[in-house]
CSV table of C-alpha atoms and ligand atoms in Angstrom, one decimal:
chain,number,residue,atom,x,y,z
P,1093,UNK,CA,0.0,0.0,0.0
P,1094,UNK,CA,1.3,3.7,-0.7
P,1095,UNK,CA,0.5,6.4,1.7
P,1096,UNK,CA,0.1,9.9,0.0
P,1097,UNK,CA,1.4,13.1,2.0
P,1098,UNK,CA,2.6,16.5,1.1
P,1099,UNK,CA,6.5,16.1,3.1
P,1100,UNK,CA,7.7,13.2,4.3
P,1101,UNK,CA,11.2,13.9,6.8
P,1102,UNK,CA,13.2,11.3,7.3
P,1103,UNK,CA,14.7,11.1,10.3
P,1104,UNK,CA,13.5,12.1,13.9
P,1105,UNK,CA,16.5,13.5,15.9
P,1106,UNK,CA,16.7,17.3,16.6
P,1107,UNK,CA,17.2,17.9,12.6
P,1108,UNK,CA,14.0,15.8,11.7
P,1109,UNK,CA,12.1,17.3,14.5
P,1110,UNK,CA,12.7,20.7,13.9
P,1111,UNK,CA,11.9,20.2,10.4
P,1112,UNK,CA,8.7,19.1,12.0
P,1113,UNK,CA,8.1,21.9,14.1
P,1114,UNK,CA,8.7,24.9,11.4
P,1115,UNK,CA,6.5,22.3,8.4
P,1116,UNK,CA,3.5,22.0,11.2
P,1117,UNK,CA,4.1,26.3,11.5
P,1118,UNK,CA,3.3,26.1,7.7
P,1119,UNK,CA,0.3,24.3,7.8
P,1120,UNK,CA,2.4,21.3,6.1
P,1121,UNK,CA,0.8,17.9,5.6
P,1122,UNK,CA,3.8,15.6,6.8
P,1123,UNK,CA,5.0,12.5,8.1
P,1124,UNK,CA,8.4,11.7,9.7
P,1125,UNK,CA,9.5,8.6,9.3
P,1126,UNK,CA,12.6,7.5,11.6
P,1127,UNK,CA,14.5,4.0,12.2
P,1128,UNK,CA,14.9,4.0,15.6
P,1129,UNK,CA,12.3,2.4,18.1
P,1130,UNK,CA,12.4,5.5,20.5
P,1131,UNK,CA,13.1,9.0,20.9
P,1132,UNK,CA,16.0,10.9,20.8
P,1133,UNK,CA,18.3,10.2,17.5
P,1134,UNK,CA,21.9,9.7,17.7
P,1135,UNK,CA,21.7,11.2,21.7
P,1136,UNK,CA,20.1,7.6,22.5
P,1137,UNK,CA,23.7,6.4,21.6
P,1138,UNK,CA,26.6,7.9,23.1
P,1139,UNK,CA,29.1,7.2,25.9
P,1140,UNK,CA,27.7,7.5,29.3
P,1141,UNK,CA,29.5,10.2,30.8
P,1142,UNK,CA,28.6,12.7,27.7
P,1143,UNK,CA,27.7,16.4,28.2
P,1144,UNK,CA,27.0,19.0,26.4
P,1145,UNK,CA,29.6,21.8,25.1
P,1146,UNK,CA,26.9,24.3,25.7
P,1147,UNK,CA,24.1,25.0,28.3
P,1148,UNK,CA,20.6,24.5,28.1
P,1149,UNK,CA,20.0,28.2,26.6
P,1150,UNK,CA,22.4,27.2,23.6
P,1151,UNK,CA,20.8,24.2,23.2
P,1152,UNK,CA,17.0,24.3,22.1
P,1153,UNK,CA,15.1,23.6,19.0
P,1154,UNK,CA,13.0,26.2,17.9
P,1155,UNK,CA,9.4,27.3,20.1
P,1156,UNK,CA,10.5,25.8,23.7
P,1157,UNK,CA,13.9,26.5,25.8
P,1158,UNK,CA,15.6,22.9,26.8
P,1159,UNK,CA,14.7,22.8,30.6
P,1160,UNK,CA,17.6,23.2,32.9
P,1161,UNK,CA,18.8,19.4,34.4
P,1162,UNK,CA,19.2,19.9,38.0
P,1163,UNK,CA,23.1,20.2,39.7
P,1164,UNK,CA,24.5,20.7,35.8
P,1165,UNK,CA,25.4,23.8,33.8
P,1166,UNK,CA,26.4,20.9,30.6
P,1167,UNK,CA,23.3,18.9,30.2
P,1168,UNK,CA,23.7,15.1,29.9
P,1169,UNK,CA,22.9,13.5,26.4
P,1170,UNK,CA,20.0,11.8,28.6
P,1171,UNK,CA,18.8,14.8,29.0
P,1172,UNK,CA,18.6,15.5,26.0
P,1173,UNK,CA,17.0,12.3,25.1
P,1174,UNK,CA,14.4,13.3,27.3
P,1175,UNK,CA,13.8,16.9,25.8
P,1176,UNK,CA,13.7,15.6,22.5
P,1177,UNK,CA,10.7,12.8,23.4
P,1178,UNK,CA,9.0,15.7,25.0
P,1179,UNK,CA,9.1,17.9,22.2
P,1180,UNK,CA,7.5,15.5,20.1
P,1181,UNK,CA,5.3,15.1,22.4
P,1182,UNK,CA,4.3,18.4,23.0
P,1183,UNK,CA,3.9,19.8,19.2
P,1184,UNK,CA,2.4,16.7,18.6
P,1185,UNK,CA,4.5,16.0,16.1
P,1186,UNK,CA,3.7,13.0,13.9
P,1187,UNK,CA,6.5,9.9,13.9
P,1188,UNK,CA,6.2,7.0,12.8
P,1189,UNK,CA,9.2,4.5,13.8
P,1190,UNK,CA,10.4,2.4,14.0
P,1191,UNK,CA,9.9,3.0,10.0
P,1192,UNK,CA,13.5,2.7,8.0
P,1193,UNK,CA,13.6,4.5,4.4
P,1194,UNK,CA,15.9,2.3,1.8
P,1195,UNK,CA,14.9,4.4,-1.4
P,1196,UNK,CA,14.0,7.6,-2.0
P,1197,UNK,CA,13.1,7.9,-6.2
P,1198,UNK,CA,11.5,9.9,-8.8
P,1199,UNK,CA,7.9,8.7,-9.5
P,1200,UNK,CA,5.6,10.3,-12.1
P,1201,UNK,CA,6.4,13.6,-10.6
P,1202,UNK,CA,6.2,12.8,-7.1
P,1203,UNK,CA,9.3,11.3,-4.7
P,1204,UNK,CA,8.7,7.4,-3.9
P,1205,UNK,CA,9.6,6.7,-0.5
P,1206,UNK,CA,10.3,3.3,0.1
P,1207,UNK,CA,10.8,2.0,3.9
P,1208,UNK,CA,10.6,-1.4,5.5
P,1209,UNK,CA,7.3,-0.9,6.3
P,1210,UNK,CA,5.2,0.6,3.1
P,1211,UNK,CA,6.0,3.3,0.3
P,1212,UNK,CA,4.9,6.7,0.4
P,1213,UNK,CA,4.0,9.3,-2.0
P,1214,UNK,CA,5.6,12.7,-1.6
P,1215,UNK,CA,5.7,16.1,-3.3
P,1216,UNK,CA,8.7,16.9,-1.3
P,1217,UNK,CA,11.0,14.7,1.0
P,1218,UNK,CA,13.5,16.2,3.9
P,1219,UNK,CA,16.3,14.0,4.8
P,1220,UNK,CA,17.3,14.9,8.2
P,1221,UNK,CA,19.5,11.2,9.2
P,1222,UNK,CA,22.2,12.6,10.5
P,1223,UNK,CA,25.5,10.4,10.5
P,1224,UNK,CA,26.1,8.8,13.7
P,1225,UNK,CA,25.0,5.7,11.7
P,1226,UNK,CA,28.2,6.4,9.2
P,1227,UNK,CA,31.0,6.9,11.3
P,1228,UNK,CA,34.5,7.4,9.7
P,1229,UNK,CA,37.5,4.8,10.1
P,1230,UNK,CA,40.3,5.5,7.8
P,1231,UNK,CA,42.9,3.1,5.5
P,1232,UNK,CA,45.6,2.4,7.5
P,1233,UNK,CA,48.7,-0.1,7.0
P,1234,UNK,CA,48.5,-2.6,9.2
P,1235,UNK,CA,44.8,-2.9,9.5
P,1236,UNK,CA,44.3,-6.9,8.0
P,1237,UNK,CA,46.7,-7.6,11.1
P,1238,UNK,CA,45.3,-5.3,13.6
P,1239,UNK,CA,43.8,-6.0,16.8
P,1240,UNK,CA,40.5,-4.5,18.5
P,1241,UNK,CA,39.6,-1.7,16.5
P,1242,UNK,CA,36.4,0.7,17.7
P,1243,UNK,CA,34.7,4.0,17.0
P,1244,UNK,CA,33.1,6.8,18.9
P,1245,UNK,CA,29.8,5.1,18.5
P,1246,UNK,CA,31.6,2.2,19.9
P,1247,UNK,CA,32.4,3.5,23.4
P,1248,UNK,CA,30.1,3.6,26.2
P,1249,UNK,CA,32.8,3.8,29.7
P,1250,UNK,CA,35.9,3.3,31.2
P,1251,UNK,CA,35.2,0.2,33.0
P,1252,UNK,CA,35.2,-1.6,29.8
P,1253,UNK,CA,38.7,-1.1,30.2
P,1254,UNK,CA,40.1,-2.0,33.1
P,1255,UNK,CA,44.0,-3.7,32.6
P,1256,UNK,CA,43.8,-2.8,29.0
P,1257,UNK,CA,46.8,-0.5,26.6
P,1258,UNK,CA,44.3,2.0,24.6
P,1259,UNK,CA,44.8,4.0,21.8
P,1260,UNK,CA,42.6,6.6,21.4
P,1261,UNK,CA,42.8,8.8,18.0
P,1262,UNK,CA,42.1,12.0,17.4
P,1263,UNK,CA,42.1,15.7,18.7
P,1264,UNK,CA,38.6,16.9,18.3
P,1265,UNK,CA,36.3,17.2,20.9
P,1266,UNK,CA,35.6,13.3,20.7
P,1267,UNK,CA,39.1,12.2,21.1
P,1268,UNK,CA,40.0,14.7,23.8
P,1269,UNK,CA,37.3,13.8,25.6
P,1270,UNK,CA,37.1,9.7,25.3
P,1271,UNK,CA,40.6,10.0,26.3
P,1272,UNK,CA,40.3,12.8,29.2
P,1273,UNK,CA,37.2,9.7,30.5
P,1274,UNK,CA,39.8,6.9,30.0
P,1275,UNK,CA,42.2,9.0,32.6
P,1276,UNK,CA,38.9,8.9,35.5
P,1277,UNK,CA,39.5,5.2,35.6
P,1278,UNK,CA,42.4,2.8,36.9
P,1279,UNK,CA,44.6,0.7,35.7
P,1280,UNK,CA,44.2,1.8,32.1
P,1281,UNK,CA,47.5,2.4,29.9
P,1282,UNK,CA,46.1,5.1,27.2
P,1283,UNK,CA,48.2,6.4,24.4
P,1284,UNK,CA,45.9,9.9,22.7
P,1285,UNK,CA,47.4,10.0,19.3
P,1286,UNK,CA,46.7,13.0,16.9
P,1287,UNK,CA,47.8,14.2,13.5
P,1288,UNK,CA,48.6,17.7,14.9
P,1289,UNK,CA,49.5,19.0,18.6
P,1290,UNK,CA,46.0,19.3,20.2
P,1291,UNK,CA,44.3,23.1,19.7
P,1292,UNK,CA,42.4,23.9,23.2
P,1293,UNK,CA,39.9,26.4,23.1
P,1294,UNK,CA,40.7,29.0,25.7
P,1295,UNK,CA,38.7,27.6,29.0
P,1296,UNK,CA,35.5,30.2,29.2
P,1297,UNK,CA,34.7,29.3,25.6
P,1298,UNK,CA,32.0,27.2,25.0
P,1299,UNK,CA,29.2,25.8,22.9
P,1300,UNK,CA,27.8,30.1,22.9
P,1301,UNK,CA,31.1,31.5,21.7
P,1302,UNK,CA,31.1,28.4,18.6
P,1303,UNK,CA,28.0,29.3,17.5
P,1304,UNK,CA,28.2,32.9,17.5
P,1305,UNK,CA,31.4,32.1,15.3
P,1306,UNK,CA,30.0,30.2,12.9
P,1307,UNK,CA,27.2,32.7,12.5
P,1308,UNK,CA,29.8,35.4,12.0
P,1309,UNK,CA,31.0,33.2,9.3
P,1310,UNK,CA,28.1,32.9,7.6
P,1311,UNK,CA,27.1,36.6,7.7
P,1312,UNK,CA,30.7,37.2,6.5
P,1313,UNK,CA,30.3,35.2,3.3
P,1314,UNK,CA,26.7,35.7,2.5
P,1315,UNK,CA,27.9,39.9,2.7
P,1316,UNK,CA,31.0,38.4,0.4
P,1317,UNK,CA,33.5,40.1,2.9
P,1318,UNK,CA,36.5,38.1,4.1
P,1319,UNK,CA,36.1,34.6,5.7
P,1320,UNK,CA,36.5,34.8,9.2
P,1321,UNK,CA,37.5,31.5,9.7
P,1322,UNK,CA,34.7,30.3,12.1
P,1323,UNK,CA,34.9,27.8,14.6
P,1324,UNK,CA,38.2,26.3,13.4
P,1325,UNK,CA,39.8,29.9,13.9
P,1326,UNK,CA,39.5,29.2,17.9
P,1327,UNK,CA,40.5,26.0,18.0
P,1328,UNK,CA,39.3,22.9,18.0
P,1329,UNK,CA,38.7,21.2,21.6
P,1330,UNK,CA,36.1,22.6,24.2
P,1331,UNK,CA,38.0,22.7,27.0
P,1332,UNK,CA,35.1,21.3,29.3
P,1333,UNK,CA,35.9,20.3,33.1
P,1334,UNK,CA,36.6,16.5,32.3
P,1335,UNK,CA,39.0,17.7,29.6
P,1336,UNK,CA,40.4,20.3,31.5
P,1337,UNK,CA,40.9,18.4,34.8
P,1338,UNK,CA,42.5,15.4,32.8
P,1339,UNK,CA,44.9,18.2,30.7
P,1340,UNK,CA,45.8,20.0,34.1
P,1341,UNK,CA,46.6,16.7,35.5
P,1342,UNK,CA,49.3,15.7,33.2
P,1343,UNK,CA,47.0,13.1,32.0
P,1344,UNK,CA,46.0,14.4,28.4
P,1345,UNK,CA,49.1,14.4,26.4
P,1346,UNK,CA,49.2,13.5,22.6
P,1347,UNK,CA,51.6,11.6,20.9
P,1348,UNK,CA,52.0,12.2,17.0
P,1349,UNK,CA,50.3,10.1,14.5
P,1350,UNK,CA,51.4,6.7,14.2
P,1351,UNK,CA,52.0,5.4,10.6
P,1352,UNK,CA,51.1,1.5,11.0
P,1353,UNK,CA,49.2,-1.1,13.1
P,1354,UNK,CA,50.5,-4.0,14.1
P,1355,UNK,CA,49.3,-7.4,15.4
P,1356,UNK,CA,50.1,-5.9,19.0
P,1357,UNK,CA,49.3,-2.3,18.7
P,1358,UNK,CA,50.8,0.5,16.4
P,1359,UNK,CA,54.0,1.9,15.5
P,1360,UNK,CA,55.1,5.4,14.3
P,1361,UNK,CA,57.3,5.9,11.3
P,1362,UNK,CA,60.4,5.9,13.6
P,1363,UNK,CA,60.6,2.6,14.4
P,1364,UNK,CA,58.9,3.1,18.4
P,1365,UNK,CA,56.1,0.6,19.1
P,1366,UNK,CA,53.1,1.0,21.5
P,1367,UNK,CA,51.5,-2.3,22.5
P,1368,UNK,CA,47.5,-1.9,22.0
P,1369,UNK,CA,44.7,-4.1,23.0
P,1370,UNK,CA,42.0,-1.7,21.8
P,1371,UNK,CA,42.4,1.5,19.1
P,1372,UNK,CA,39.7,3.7,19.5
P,1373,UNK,CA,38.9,6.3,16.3
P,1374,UNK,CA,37.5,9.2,17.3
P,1375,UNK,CA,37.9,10.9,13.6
P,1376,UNK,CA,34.2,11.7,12.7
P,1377,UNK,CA,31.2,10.7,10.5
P,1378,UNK,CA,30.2,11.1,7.2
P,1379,UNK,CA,26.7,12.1,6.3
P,1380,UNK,CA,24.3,8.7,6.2
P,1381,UNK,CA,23.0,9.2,2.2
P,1382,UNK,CA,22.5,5.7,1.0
P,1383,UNK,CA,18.5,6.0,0.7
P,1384,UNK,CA,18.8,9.4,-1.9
P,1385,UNK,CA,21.4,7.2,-4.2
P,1386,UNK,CA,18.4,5.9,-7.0
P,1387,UNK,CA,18.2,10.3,-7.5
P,1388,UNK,CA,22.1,10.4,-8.4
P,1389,UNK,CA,22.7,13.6,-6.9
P,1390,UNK,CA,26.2,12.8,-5.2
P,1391,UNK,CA,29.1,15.0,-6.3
P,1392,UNK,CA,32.5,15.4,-4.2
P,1393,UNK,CA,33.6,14.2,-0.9
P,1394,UNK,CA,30.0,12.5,-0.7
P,1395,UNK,CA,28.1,15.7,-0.2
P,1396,UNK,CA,25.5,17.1,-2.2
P,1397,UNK,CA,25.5,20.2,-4.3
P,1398,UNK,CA,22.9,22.4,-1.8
P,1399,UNK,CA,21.4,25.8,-2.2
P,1400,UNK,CA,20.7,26.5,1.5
P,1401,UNK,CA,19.3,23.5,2.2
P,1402,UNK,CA,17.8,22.5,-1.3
P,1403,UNK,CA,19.4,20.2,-3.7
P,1404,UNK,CA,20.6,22.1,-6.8
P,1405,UNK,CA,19.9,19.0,-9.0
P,1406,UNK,CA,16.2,17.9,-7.1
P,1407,UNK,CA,14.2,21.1,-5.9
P,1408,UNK,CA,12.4,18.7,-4.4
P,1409,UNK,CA,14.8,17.4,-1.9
P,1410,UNK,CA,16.2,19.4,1.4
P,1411,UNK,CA,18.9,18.2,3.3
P,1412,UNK,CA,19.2,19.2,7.5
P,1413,UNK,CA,21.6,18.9,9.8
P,1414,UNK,CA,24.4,17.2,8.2
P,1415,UNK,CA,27.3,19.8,8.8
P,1416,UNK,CA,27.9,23.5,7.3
P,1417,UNK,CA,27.2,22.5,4.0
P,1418,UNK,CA,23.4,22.5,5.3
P,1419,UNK,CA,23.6,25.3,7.1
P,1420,UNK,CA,26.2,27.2,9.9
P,1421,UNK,CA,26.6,25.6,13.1
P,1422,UNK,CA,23.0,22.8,11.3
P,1423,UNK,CA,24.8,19.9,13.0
P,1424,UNK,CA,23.9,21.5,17.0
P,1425,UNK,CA,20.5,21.5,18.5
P,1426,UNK,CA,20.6,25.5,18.6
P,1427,UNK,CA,21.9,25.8,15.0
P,1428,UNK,CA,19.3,22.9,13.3
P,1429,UNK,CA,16.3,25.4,13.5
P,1430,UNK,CA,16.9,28.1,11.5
P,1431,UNK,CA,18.1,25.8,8.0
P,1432,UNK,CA,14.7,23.9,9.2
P,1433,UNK,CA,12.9,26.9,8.9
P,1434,UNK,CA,14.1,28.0,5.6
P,1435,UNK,CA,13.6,24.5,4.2
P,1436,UNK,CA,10.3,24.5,5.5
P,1437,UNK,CA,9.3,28.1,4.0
P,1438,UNK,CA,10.8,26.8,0.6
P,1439,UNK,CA,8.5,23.7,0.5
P,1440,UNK,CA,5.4,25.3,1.3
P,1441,UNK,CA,6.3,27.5,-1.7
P,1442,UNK,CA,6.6,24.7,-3.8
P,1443,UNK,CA,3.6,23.3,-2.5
P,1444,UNK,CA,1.6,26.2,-3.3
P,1445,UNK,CA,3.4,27.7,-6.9
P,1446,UNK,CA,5.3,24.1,-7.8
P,1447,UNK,CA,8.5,26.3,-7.6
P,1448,UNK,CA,10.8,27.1,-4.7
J,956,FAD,P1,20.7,12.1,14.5
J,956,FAD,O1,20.6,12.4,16.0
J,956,FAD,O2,21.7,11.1,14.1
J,956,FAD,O3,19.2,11.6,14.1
J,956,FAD,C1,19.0,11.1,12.8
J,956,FAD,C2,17.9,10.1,12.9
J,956,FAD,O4,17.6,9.6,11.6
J,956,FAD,C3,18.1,8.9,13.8
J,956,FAD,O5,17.1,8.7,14.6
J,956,FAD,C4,18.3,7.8,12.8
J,956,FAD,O6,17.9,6.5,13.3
J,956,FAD,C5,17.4,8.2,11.7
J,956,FAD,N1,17.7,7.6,10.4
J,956,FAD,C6,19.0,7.4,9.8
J,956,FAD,N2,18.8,6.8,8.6
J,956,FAD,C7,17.5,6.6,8.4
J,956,FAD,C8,16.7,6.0,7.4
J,956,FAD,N3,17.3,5.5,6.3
J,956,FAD,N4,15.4,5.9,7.6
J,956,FAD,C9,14.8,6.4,8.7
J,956,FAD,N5,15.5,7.0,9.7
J,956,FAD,C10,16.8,7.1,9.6
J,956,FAD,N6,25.6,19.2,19.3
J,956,FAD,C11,25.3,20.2,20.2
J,956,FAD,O7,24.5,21.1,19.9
J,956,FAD,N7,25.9,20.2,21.4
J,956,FAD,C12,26.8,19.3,21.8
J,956,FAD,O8,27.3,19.4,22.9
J,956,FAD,C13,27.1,18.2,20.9
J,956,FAD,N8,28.0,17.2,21.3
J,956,FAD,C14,28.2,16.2,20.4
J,956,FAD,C15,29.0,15.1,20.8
J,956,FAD,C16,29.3,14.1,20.0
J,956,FAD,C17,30.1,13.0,20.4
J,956,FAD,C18,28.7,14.1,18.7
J,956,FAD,C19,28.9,12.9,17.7
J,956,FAD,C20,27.8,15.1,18.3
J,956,FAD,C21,27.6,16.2,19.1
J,956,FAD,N9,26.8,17.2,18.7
J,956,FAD,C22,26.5,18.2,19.6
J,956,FAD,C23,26.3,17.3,17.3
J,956,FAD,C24,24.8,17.0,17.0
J,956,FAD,O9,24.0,17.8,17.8
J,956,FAD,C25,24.4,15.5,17.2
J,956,FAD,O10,25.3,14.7,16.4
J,956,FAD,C26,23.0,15.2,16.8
J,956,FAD,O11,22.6,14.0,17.2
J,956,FAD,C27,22.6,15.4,15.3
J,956,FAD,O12,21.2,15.3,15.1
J,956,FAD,P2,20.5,14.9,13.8
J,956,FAD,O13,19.1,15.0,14.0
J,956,FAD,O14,21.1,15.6,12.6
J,956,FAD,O15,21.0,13.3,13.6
């Protein structure tokens, strides 16, 4: 059976959701359709002892303020889990999961959506899946022989630890701070290795100070004056208490990037060796795409070509929420809102003149 609705979004974390939120403001017929049983995207998912780089104020969806979680300035990602499954709630927004979409295609001038659980007929389709659920692991020599080998979305606590030689990689905000939570627990030997000596942000920056830089970015190039470098120009590490408690300790300190792994660990281009039970990549995502591949709109690096949020090649299509090519800052819960809202203006243009 084929359903037949105006906007189907794919995807209910904050980027789906807010999508919701701003289509529901334009009188939108829509469905969101999202893979996971519960609430709460990607946040459903991460270590245990994640917080947020920003407090609650710098970190709502559009129309209602994240409450404050008692005895914490950072929320926990369980609290977010829980905003998020009351914001549904409370715009009564309408998911259906878990529903996962394999194709999205061209069908006698409509979009075919085509999930695990029925097709549906579209004039317009948001994607909004994030990429927690693509997460980055590079080509490395070494790797056929290599032992245990993880990923961010692979770590959940220290205590899985205990008596083990870690290698954790990377010096963004994930490496710095799975390594900083290795350092809170006993008896673990951790090596942090990073491609360049780690950047801290100076310690009273935070989550507010990143978004007001990547919005002073995009002003900056929108008004064609000189890029101002964004977030990258401060640095690239939050310097949040764990990190900054395990830093001031003694405890955070990089080592360069090794060159190969071995059957016992790693080794760096000069010959030195550090035994390994576990390497830990904490080197990013890429955006999860796989269901838009039957439109063949993929150009370079796996992105693609966007006006805003619209795809140059399918007016039909918006993208949210997968980095800055969707929007400044579109990959945080303050910054998904306002690409959401323009998406959602666009499309109920469409709607109403069949043009964006
Ligand atoms: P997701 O939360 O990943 O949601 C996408 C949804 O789409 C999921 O429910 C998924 O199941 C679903 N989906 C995927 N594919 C399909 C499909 N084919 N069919 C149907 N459904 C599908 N941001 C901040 O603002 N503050 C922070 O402090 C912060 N810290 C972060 C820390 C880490 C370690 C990471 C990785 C990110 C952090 N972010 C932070 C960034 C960002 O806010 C989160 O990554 C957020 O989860 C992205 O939301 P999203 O809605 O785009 O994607």
């Amino acid at each position: 059976m084929t359903h037949t609705v105006d906007v189907v979004v794919i995807g209910g974390g904050q980027a789906g959701l807010a999508a919701g939120y701003h289509l529901r403001r334009q009188g939108v017929d829509f469905v969101i359709l999202d893979a996971q049983s519960t609430p709460g995207g990607a946040w459903q998912h991460t270590w245990d002892s994640l917080h947020l780089f920003s407090p609650v104020a710098f970190s709502s969806l559009p129309g209602w303020l994240m409450p404050t979680q008692s005895g914490e300035e950072y929320p926990d990602a369980g609290h977010v889990v829980e905003y998020l499954s009351q914001y549904e709630q409370r715009y009564q927004l309408p998911v259906q999961r878990p529903v996962r979409v394999r194709a999205v295609s061209r069908d006698s001038g409509r979009l075919r959506v085509k999930t695990d659980s029925g097709t549906w007929s579209a004039q317009a389709v948001v994607s909004a899946t994030g990429t927690w659920w693509r997460p980055f692991l590079p080509a490395v020599p070494g790797q056929e022989v290599s032992g245990r080998q993880l990923h961010t979305v692979n770590y959940r606590r220290p205590t899985d630890f205990t008596g083990h030689r870690v290698v954790v990689v990377g010096g963004g905000n994930s490496g710095a701070q799975v390594a900083a939570d290795l350092t809170t627990h006993p008896g673990i030997d951790l090596t942090w290795a990073t491609q360049r000596p780690p950047r801290f942000l100076a310690d009273d920056i935070d989550g507010r100070a990143l978004f007001d830089a990547a919005t002073a970015r995009r002003r900056a190039l929108d008004a064609g004056t000189s890029d101002t470098g964004g977030v990258a120009s401060l640095g690239d590490i939050v310097a949040l208490a764990p990190v900054r408690e395990a830093r001031d300790a003694g405890l955070l300190k990089a080592s360069p990037m090794f060159s190969r792994l071995t059957a016992d660990g790693v080794e760096w281009a000069d010959g030195w060796r550090a035994d390994a039970d576990a390497v830990i990549w904490c080197i990013g995502f890429r955006p999860v795409l796989s269901h838009l591949a039957p439109l063949g709109l993929r150009a370079s690096r796996g992105h693609i070509p966007t006006v805003g949020t619209r795809a140059v090649d399918e007016p039909r299509l918006h993208l949210l929420g997968y980095g800055d090519w969707t929007g400044p800052a579109s990959a945080t819960l303050i910054g998904a809102g306002r690409p959401a809202r323009d998406a959602s203006r666009e499309i109920s243009m469409l709607l109403a003149n069949g043009t964006p």
